[in-house]
Coordinates of C-alpha atoms in Angstrom, one line a residue:
Chain A
M1 CA -30.2 37.6 -9.0
F2 CA -29.8 34.0 -10.1
E3 CA -32.1 31.1 -9.3
V4 CA -30.6 27.7 -8.5
K5 CA -33.1 25.1 -9.7
A6 CA -33.6 21.4 -9.0
S7 CA -32.6 19.3 -12.0
M8 CA -34.6 16.3 -10.8
A9 CA -37.4 15.5 -8.3
G10 CA -36.2 14.2 -5.0
S11 CA -35.5 15.1 -1.4
V12 CA -32.9 17.5 -0.2
W13 CA -30.2 15.2 1.3
K14 CA -27.6 17.8 2.3
I15 CA -27.3 21.5 2.2
T16 CA -23.7 22.3 1.5
A17 CA -23.9 26.2 1.4
E18 CA -25.0 28.7 4.0
E19 CA -27.3 31.7 3.6
G20 CA -25.3 34.9 3.5
S21 CA -22.1 33.2 2.5
K22 CA -20.1 33.5 -0.7
I23 CA -20.2 30.8 -3.3
N24 CA -18.2 30.3 -6.5
D25 CA -19.5 29.1 -9.9
G26 CA -19.6 25.3 -9.9
E27 CA -19.6 24.9 -6.1
D28 CA -22.5 22.7 -4.8
V29 CA -25.4 24.4 -3.1
V30 CA -27.3 21.2 -2.1
I31 CA -27.2 17.5 -2.8
L32 CA -30.5 16.0 -3.9
E33 CA -31.3 12.3 -3.4
S34 CA -33.8 10.3 -5.4
M35 CA -34.2 6.6 -6.2
K36 CA -30.8 5.7 -4.7
M37 CA -29.0 8.4 -6.7
E38 CA -27.4 11.5 -5.2
I39 CA -27.2 14.5 -7.5
P40 CA -25.2 17.6 -6.5
I41 CA -26.8 20.9 -7.6
P42 CA -24.1 23.5 -8.2
A43 CA -24.3 27.2 -8.4
E44 CA -24.0 28.4 -12.0
T45 CA -22.7 31.8 -11.1
S46 CA -20.4 33.3 -8.4
G47 CA -22.0 35.5 -5.7
T48 CA -23.6 35.5 -2.3
I49 CA -26.4 33.1 -1.3
K50 CA -29.2 35.5 -0.6
E51 CA -31.8 32.9 0.3
L52 CA -32.0 29.2 0.7
K53 CA -35.6 28.1 -0.2
V54 CA -35.3 24.5 1.1
S55 CA -34.4 22.6 4.3
E56 CA -32.8 19.2 4.6
G57 CA -35.4 16.5 4.1
D58 CA -37.7 18.7 1.9
F59 CA -39.1 17.2 -1.3
V60 CA -38.5 19.3 -4.4
N61 CA -39.9 18.9 -7.9
E62 CA -37.8 19.3 -11.0
G63 CA -37.5 23.0 -11.7
D64 CA -38.2 24.2 -8.2
V65 CA -36.1 27.0 -6.9
I66 CA -33.6 25.9 -4.3
A67 CA -31.6 29.0 -3.7
I68 CA -31.2 32.6 -4.9
I69 CA -27.7 34.0 -5.5
E70 CA -26.9 37.6 -5.8
A71 CA -24.0 38.2 -8.1
Chain B
M1 CA -42.8 -28.3 -0.1
F2 CA -43.5 -25.2 2.0
K3 CA -47.1 -24.2 2.7
K4 CA -46.3 -20.5 3.3
I5 CA -43.4 -18.3 2.6
L6 CA -42.5 -14.6 3.2
I7 CA -41.1 -12.4 0.5
A8 CA -38.6 -9.9 2.0
N9 CA -38.7 -7.6 -1.0
R10 CA -40.9 -5.3 -3.0
G11 CA -41.9 -4.2 -6.5
E12 CA -41.9 -6.4 -9.6
I13 CA -39.8 -9.2 -8.1
A14 CA -42.1 -9.6 -5.2
A15 CA -45.0 -9.9 -7.6
R16 CA -43.1 -12.4 -9.8
I17 CA -42.3 -14.6 -6.8
I18 CA -45.9 -14.6 -5.7
R19 CA -47.0 -15.7 -9.2
T20 CA -45.0 -18.9 -9.0
C21 CA -46.1 -19.5 -5.4
Q22 CA -49.7 -19.2 -6.5
R23 CA -49.2 -21.8 -9.2
M24 CA -47.5 -24.1 -6.7
Q25 CA -50.3 -23.5 -4.1
I26 CA -47.9 -21.9 -1.6
Q27 CA -49.4 -19.1 0.5
T28 CA -47.5 -15.8 0.3
V29 CA -46.7 -13.1 2.9
A30 CA -45.7 -9.7 1.8
V31 CA -44.0 -7.1 3.9
Y32 CA -44.2 -3.4 2.8
S33 CA -43.3 0.1 3.8
E34 CA -45.6 3.1 4.2
A35 CA -44.7 4.2 0.6
D36 CA -45.8 0.8 -0.9
Q37 CA -49.3 0.6 0.7
Q38 CA -51.0 0.7 -2.7
A39 CA -48.4 -1.4 -4.6
P40 CA -49.7 -4.3 -6.7
F41 CA -47.5 -6.9 -4.9
V42 CA -49.1 -6.2 -1.6
K43 CA -52.6 -6.9 -3.0
M44 CA -51.4 -10.0 -4.7
A45 CA -50.1 -11.6 -1.5
D46 CA -52.3 -13.7 0.7
E47 CA -51.2 -11.8 3.8
S48 CA -49.3 -8.5 4.2
Y49 CA -47.5 -6.7 7.1
L50 CA -46.6 -3.0 7.3
I51 CA -43.1 -3.0 8.6
G52 CA -42.1 0.7 8.7
K53 CA -41.4 4.0 7.1
P54 CA -40.5 4.5 3.4
R55 CA -36.8 4.6 3.7
V56 CA -35.2 1.2 3.3
N57 CA -33.3 1.4 6.6
E58 CA -36.6 1.7 8.4
S59 CA -38.5 -1.1 6.4
Y60 CA -37.0 -3.4 3.8
L61 CA -33.6 -3.6 5.6
N62 CA -35.1 -3.9 9.0
I63 CA -34.2 -7.6 9.8
D64 CA -36.0 -7.6 13.2
K65 CA -39.3 -6.3 11.7
I66 CA -39.1 -8.8 8.8
L67 CA -38.5 -11.7 11.1
E68 CA -41.3 -10.6 13.4
A69 CA -43.7 -10.7 10.4
A70 CA -42.4 -14.1 9.3
L71 CA -42.9 -15.7 12.7
K72 CA -46.3 -14.0 13.3
S73 CA -47.5 -15.2 9.9
G74 CA -46.3 -18.8 10.3
A75 CA -44.2 -18.6 7.2
E76 CA -41.7 -21.5 6.9
A77 CA -39.3 -19.8 4.6
V78 CA -38.1 -16.4 3.4
H79 CA -37.4 -15.4 -0.2
P80 CA -35.1 -12.4 -0.3
G81 CA -35.6 -11.5 -4.0
Y82 CA -32.7 -9.4 -5.4
G83 CA -31.0 -6.2 -3.9
L84 CA -32.1 -5.2 -0.4
L85 CA -31.2 -8.1 2.0
S86 CA -30.7 -10.7 -0.7
E87 CA -26.9 -10.8 -0.4
N88 CA -26.7 -10.0 3.3
A89 CA -25.0 -12.9 5.1
P90 CA -26.1 -11.9 8.6
F91 CA -29.7 -11.9 7.3
A92 CA -29.5 -15.4 5.9
Q93 CA -28.0 -16.4 9.3
R94 CA -30.8 -14.7 11.3
V95 CA -33.5 -16.4 9.2
K96 CA -31.9 -19.8 10.0
E97 CA -31.6 -19.0 13.7
A98 CA -35.3 -18.1 13.8
G99 CA -35.9 -21.7 12.7
L100 CA -36.9 -20.7 9.1
T101 CA -35.4 -21.6 5.7
F102 CA -33.6 -19.0 3.8
I103 CA -34.3 -19.4 0.1
G104 CA -30.7 -19.0 -1.2
P105 CA -27.2 -20.2 -0.4
E106 CA -25.6 -20.5 3.0
G107 CA -24.6 -17.3 4.8
D108 CA -20.9 -18.1 4.7
V109 CA -21.0 -18.6 0.9
I110 CA -22.8 -15.2 0.5
A111 CA -20.2 -13.6 2.7
K112 CA -17.3 -15.1 0.7
M113 CA -18.7 -14.0 -2.7
G114 CA -19.6 -10.6 -1.3
D115 CA -15.9 -9.9 -0.7
K116 CA -14.4 -9.4 -4.1
I117 CA -10.9 -10.3 -3.1
A118 CA -12.0 -13.6 -1.4
A119 CA -14.2 -14.4 -4.4
R120 CA -11.3 -13.9 -6.8
A121 CA -9.0 -16.1 -4.8
E122 CA -11.6 -18.8 -4.5
M123 CA -12.3 -18.7 -8.3
K124 CA -8.6 -18.8 -9.2
Q125 CA -8.2 -21.9 -7.0
A126 CA -11.2 -23.5 -8.6
G127 CA -9.6 -23.1 -12.0
V128 CA -11.9 -20.3 -13.3
P129 CA -10.1 -17.6 -15.3
V130 CA -9.8 -14.2 -13.4
V131 CA -8.8 -10.8 -14.7
P132 CA -5.1 -10.1 -13.9
G133 CA -5.1 -8.0 -10.7
T134 CA -3.9 -7.5 -7.2
E135 CA -4.5 -10.4 -4.8
E136 CA -4.5 -8.2 -1.7
A137 CA -6.1 -4.8 -1.1
V138 CA -3.8 -1.9 -2.0
T139 CA -3.7 0.5 0.9
S140 CA -1.9 3.5 -0.5
V141 CA -1.7 5.5 -3.7
E142 CA 1.9 4.5 -4.1
A143 CA 1.1 0.8 -3.8
A144 CA -1.8 1.3 -6.3
K145 CA 0.6 3.0 -8.8
A146 CA 3.1 0.2 -8.5
A147 CA 0.4 -2.4 -9.1
A148 CA -0.9 -0.4 -12.2
Q149 CA 2.7 -0.5 -13.6
T150 CA 2.8 -4.3 -13.5
F151 CA -0.5 -4.8 -15.4
G152 CA -0.1 -1.7 -17.6
Y153 CA -2.7 1.1 -18.0
P154 CA -5.6 1.2 -18.4
V155 CA -6.6 -0.3 -15.1
M156 CA -9.8 -0.6 -13.1
L157 CA -9.9 0.7 -9.6
K158 CA -12.5 -1.1 -7.5
A159 CA -13.9 -1.1 -4.0
A160 CA -13.5 -4.5 -2.4
A161 CA -17.0 -4.2 -0.9
G162 CA -18.5 -2.3 -3.8
G163 CA -21.6 -2.8 -5.9
G164 CA -23.7 -0.9 -8.4
G165 CA -20.6 0.8 -9.8
I166 CA -20.0 2.7 -6.6
G167 CA -16.2 3.1 -5.8
M168 CA -15.3 1.8 -9.3
Q169 CA -13.4 3.8 -11.9
A170 CA -11.3 3.2 -15.0
V171 CA -8.0 5.1 -14.9
H172 CA -5.5 5.6 -17.7
S173 CA -2.4 7.2 -16.1
D174 CA -0.6 7.8 -12.8
E175 CA -2.2 11.2 -12.5
E176 CA -5.7 9.9 -13.0
L177 CA -5.0 7.1 -10.5
E178 CA -3.8 9.6 -7.9
K179 CA -7.0 11.6 -8.2
A180 CA -9.3 8.6 -8.3
F181 CA -7.8 6.6 -5.4
E182 CA -8.6 8.7 -2.4
G183 CA -12.1 9.7 -3.6
N184 CA -13.2 6.2 -4.5
S185 CA -11.8 4.8 -1.3
K186 CA -13.7 7.4 0.8
R187 CA -16.9 6.8 -1.1
A188 CA -16.6 3.1 -0.6
K189 CA -16.0 3.7 3.1
A190 CA -19.1 5.9 3.3
F191 CA -21.4 3.5 1.4
F192 CA -20.2 0.1 2.5
G193 CA -18.2 0.8 5.7
D194 CA -15.1 -0.6 4.0
G195 CA -12.7 1.5 2.0
K196 CA -10.5 -1.3 0.8
M197 CA -9.5 -1.0 -2.9
F198 CA -8.0 -3.3 -5.5
I199 CA -6.7 -2.9 -9.0
E200 CA -7.4 -5.0 -12.1
K201 CA -6.3 -4.8 -15.7
L202 CA -9.0 -3.1 -17.6
I203 CA -10.6 -5.3 -20.3
E204 CA -11.3 -2.9 -23.1
E205 CA -14.7 -3.0 -25.0
P206 CA -15.8 -6.0 -23.0
R207 CA -19.0 -7.8 -23.1
H208 CA -20.7 -8.7 -19.9
I209 CA -21.9 -12.3 -20.1
E210 CA -23.2 -14.3 -17.2
I211 CA -24.1 -18.0 -16.5
Q212 CA -27.1 -19.0 -14.6
V213 CA -26.6 -21.9 -12.3
L214 CA -28.8 -24.1 -10.1
A215 CA -27.5 -26.5 -7.4
D216 CA -29.3 -28.7 -4.9
H217 CA -28.3 -29.9 -1.5
H218 CA -27.4 -33.4 -2.9
G219 CA -24.3 -32.4 -4.9
H220 CA -26.1 -32.0 -8.2
A221 CA -25.7 -28.8 -10.3
V222 CA -26.7 -27.6 -13.8
H223 CA -26.2 -24.3 -15.7
L224 CA -29.0 -22.7 -17.8
F225 CA -26.6 -21.2 -20.4
E226 CA -25.7 -17.5 -20.6
R227 CA -27.2 -14.1 -20.6
E228 CA -25.7 -11.2 -22.5
C229 CA -26.1 -8.1 -20.4
S230 CA -23.6 -5.7 -21.9
I231 CA -25.8 -2.7 -22.6
Q232 CA -25.6 -0.7 -19.4
R233 CA -26.0 2.9 -18.2
R234 CA -24.4 4.1 -14.9
H235 CA -23.0 0.5 -14.6
Q236 CA -26.6 -0.8 -14.5
K237 CA -28.1 -3.2 -17.1
V238 CA -30.7 -1.9 -19.5
V239 CA -31.1 -4.6 -22.1
E240 CA -30.4 -8.3 -21.6
E241 CA -30.7 -11.2 -23.9
A242 CA -30.2 -15.0 -24.1
P243 CA -28.4 -16.6 -25.8
S244 CA -25.6 -14.1 -26.4
P245 CA -25.4 -13.1 -30.1
F246 CA -21.6 -13.2 -29.8
L247 CA -20.4 -16.4 -28.2
S248 CA -19.3 -19.4 -30.2
E249 CA -20.7 -22.8 -29.2
K250 CA -17.2 -23.7 -27.9
T251 CA -16.9 -20.7 -25.6
R252 CA -20.5 -21.2 -24.4
Q253 CA -19.6 -24.7 -23.3
E254 CA -16.3 -23.7 -21.7
M255 CA -18.0 -20.9 -19.7
G256 CA -20.7 -23.3 -18.6
D257 CA -18.1 -25.8 -17.4
S258 CA -16.3 -23.0 -15.6
A259 CA -19.5 -22.0 -13.8
I260 CA -20.1 -25.6 -12.7
K261 CA -16.5 -25.7 -11.4
A262 CA -17.1 -22.6 -9.4
V263 CA -20.3 -24.1 -7.9
E264 CA -18.6 -27.3 -7.0
S265 CA -15.6 -25.5 -5.4
L266 CA -17.9 -23.3 -3.3
Q267 CA -20.4 -26.2 -2.5
Y268 CA -22.9 -23.7 -3.7
T269 CA -26.6 -24.3 -3.3
N270 CA -29.8 -22.7 -4.8
A271 CA -29.8 -20.3 -7.8
G272 CA -26.8 -18.1 -8.6
T273 CA -25.1 -16.3 -11.4
I274 CA -21.5 -16.1 -12.3
E275 CA -20.7 -12.9 -14.2
F276 CA -17.9 -12.8 -16.7
L277 CA -16.2 -10.2 -18.8
V278 CA -15.6 -11.4 -22.3
D279 CA -13.1 -9.7 -24.6
R280 CA -13.3 -9.5 -28.4
N281 CA -11.3 -12.7 -28.7
E282 CA -13.7 -14.6 -26.5
N283 CA -11.3 -14.7 -23.6
Y284 CA -13.5 -14.7 -20.5
Y285 CA -12.7 -13.7 -16.9
F286 CA -14.6 -14.1 -13.7
L287 CA -16.1 -10.8 -12.6
E288 CA -18.3 -11.7 -9.6
M289 CA -20.9 -14.1 -8.4
N290 CA -24.4 -13.0 -7.5
T291 CA -25.7 -15.3 -4.8
R292 CA -29.4 -14.7 -5.5
L293 CA -32.1 -14.4 -8.2
Q294 CA -31.2 -11.8 -10.9
V295 CA -33.3 -9.1 -12.3
E296 CA -32.8 -10.5 -15.8
H297 CA -33.6 -14.1 -14.9
P298 CA -36.7 -14.2 -17.1
V299 CA -34.7 -14.3 -20.4
T300 CA -33.2 -17.6 -19.2
E301 CA -36.6 -18.9 -18.3
E302 CA -37.9 -18.0 -21.7
I303 CA -35.2 -19.9 -23.6
S304 CA -34.8 -22.9 -21.2
G305 CA -38.5 -23.4 -20.2
V306 CA -37.3 -23.6 -16.5
D307 CA -39.1 -21.5 -13.8
I308 CA -36.1 -20.4 -11.8
V309 CA -38.2 -19.4 -8.8
E310 CA -39.9 -22.8 -8.7
Q311 CA -36.4 -24.4 -8.7
Q312 CA -35.3 -22.1 -5.9
L313 CA -38.3 -23.2 -3.8
K314 CA -37.7 -26.9 -4.5
I315 CA -34.0 -26.7 -3.7
A316 CA -34.6 -24.8 -0.5
A317 CA -37.2 -27.4 0.5
G318 CA -34.5 -30.1 0.1
D319 CA -35.7 -31.6 -3.1
K320 CA -33.3 -33.2 -5.6
L321 CA -32.9 -31.2 -8.9
E322 CA -34.8 -33.0 -11.6
L323 CA -32.9 -31.2 -14.4
H324 CA -30.0 -32.8 -16.1
Q325 CA -27.5 -30.9 -18.2
D326 CA -27.8 -33.1 -21.2
D327 CA -31.6 -32.5 -21.4
L328 CA -31.3 -28.7 -21.3
Q329 CA -31.5 -26.9 -24.6
I330 CA -31.7 -23.3 -25.8
N331 CA -35.1 -22.7 -27.4
G332 CA -35.2 -19.6 -29.6
H333 CA -34.1 -16.2 -28.3
A334 CA -35.3 -13.8 -25.5
I335 CA -34.7 -10.2 -24.9
E336 CA -35.6 -8.2 -21.8
V337 CA -35.6 -4.4 -21.4
R338 CA -35.7 -2.6 -18.1
I339 CA -38.2 0.3 -17.9
Y340 CA -36.9 3.0 -15.6
A341 CA -38.7 6.0 -14.3
E342 CA -36.0 8.4 -15.4
D343 CA -35.1 11.1 -17.9
P344 CA -33.9 9.3 -21.0
N345 CA -31.2 12.0 -21.7
T346 CA -29.7 12.7 -18.3
F347 CA -30.7 9.3 -16.6
Y348 CA -31.9 11.4 -13.6
P349 CA -34.7 9.8 -11.7
S350 CA -38.3 10.9 -12.3
P351 CA -40.7 10.1 -9.5
G352 CA -44.4 11.1 -9.7
T353 CA -47.8 9.7 -10.5
L354 CA -48.0 7.2 -13.3
S355 CA -51.3 8.4 -14.6
N356 CA -51.8 5.9 -17.5
L357 CA -50.2 2.6 -18.3
V358 CA -50.9 0.8 -21.6
L359 CA -49.2 -2.6 -22.0
P360 CA -48.6 -4.3 -25.4
E361 CA -50.0 -7.8 -25.9
G362 CA -49.0 -10.4 -28.4
P363 CA -47.2 -13.7 -29.0
G364 CA -44.0 -14.1 -26.9
I365 CA -44.6 -11.0 -24.7
R366 CA -44.2 -11.2 -21.0
H367 CA -44.6 -8.4 -18.5
E368 CA -43.1 -8.0 -15.0
L369 CA -44.6 -5.0 -13.2
A370 CA -44.1 -3.0 -10.1
V371 CA -46.8 -0.6 -11.0
E372 CA -50.3 -0.2 -12.5
S373 CA -52.2 2.8 -13.9
G374 CA -52.5 5.4 -11.1
S375 CA -49.5 4.2 -9.1
E376 CA -47.4 6.6 -7.2
V377 CA -43.7 6.2 -8.2
T378 CA -41.9 7.3 -5.0
P379 CA -38.3 8.6 -4.7
F380 CA -37.3 6.0 -2.1
Y381 CA -36.4 3.0 -4.2
D382 CA -34.7 1.9 -7.4
P383 CA -36.2 3.6 -10.5
M384 CA -37.0 0.3 -12.3
I385 CA -40.8 0.1 -12.6
A386 CA -41.3 -2.7 -15.1
K387 CA -39.6 -5.2 -17.4
L388 CA -40.7 -6.2 -20.8
V389 CA -39.6 -9.6 -21.9
V390 CA -40.0 -10.9 -25.5
H391 CA -39.4 -14.4 -26.8
G392 CA -39.0 -15.4 -30.5
S393 CA -37.9 -18.3 -32.6
D394 CA -34.6 -16.5 -33.3
R395 CA -33.0 -13.1 -32.5
N396 CA -34.6 -11.4 -35.5
Q397 CA -38.1 -12.4 -34.5
A398 CA -37.5 -11.5 -30.9
S399 CA -36.1 -8.0 -31.9
E400 CA -39.0 -7.4 -34.2
R401 CA -41.5 -8.4 -31.5
L402 CA -39.8 -6.2 -29.0
A403 CA -39.7 -3.2 -31.3
K404 CA -43.4 -3.5 -32.0
A405 CA -44.2 -4.0 -28.3
L406 CA -42.1 -1.0 -27.3
H407 CA -44.0 1.2 -29.8
A408 CA -47.3 0.1 -28.3
Y409 CA -46.1 0.6 -24.7
E410 CA -47.4 3.8 -23.1
I411 CA -46.4 5.4 -19.8
D412 CA -47.9 8.8 -18.9
G413 CA -47.3 11.2 -16.0
I414 CA -43.6 10.5 -15.4
K415 CA -40.6 10.5 -17.5
C416 CA -39.3 7.1 -18.6
N417 CA -36.7 5.5 -20.8
L418 CA -39.0 4.0 -23.5
T419 CA -37.6 6.3 -26.2
M420 CA -34.1 5.3 -25.3
L421 CA -35.0 1.6 -25.4
K422 CA -36.6 2.0 -28.8
R423 CA -33.5 3.7 -30.2
I424 CA -31.2 1.0 -28.8
I425 CA -33.0 -2.0 -30.1
T426 CA -33.7 -0.6 -33.5
H427 CA -30.0 0.6 -33.9
D428 CA -28.1 -1.2 -36.7
K429 CA -25.3 -2.1 -34.2
F430 CA -27.8 -3.8 -31.9
R431 CA -29.3 -5.7 -34.9
E432 CA -25.7 -6.8 -35.8
G433 CA -25.2 -8.0 -32.3
D434 CA -22.5 -5.5 -31.6
T435 CA -23.4 -5.2 -27.9
T436 CA -20.5 -4.2 -25.7
T437 CA -20.5 -2.3 -22.4
S438 CA -19.8 0.9 -24.2
F439 CA -22.9 0.6 -26.4
I440 CA -24.7 3.5 -24.8
Q441 CA -21.6 5.7 -24.8
N442 CA -20.8 4.9 -28.5
Y443 CA -24.2 4.6 -30.1
Y444 CA -27.0 6.0 -28.0
L445 CA -25.6 9.2 -26.3
P446 CA -24.3 10.6 -29.7
T447 CA -27.9 10.4 -31.1
L448 CA -29.1 12.9 -28.5
T449 CA -27.1 15.8 -29.8
N450 CA -29.0 15.7 -33.1
H451 CA -32.3 16.5 -31.4

């Protein structure tokens, strides 16, 4: 089980992965937006997305868990 | 002179414009979003109107709402500040159609300078040096490669409608160009609704030096010398100074003359800035013209003694410029640093509550502020929360005053770039005036790995 965490505070602009689907190391899970900057948050391991903890439009703080990946 | 104006902007620049209006006894009207209800600029204005939700599309870019507030308040003119609607030609036009004065140039001039290809053609015709590059947009990767061959790598790929570094990339080979072309064109299309690209010869290790101009409606124009703005991160300026520590007096005069030529050719009015790239041999090339007040205008005010906002208001009101080129002089040296709410290592934004703000005081120190102690720094807008401007009798004194001021500057509750600014301005290369656009890359980022 790996946690995907927000690297900055901001709102969830787009979710680019689906719960239950496979994801490869380096592929984007979500794109965060803050202060006119979009930051993609990639998976740091390959596996299955077990849970997405956020919805589009949600506000997340730095370090918040965005998704859980089961390797 | 106007009795009342509306400021179609937010943050530190709205506050700065209000200050000059107060001195000139002009009433001010602020417009603000739900996210800015507690912002200092709203309290400073004589009147204020809530115009919508936090996102800029629903507030600060909503032309209908802004004009509605302007008409309701009885404002005679609209100051657009910088960013947001400041270089939006339809906005300038709409303000005029509403029977109000737009404090800036004519809409068609804004439109022309906003189209990089048209701007280049205009400058070339006016006799202002431009970077060798394509005169027409390149529409395919093949055409892009052919163009790159004629100028020789490295080249710069640029979106015709771009800004803020979006859709812009340096490429060093055919392979890199192939990869970069599609992606940047798509991004430009998504951001600006226009995917047109063009290609320029890359000027290596350039300095970014710009000339401030003022022009009235009676055919009279002056320049207020240059600003050196080379130190940038993510293609955005971080440290600006005037005069440039690099330019010779001869080049300074030539660049000033070129800027005036540009103004005359365009029949430009109000305040504007011509940005140039300058190579190590002091060859300079037109980069773009900003048809508005610039973030870094205070360094010019500090060395010239001219209040640029006051001049903007007078020009817009139809007054003749009282300044003459021969009377203008550079007095001492000024440096501005931009204080960003961001992580100083990754440059990622850091919104949150600014729990405590301590500002340094002393001779030559000037503050421009979007925030105060207790302010909420929201994720909706640009991360710049303040500017610190320092003036001294020469560059050494200005640098020393700035270093001291930065050490006394305190921001708690959010991450900010104060540590980065301290490292930059105390770096030997900065002291030596070795300020090129790769400064952060060459001298700042490497210091991070040691910590």
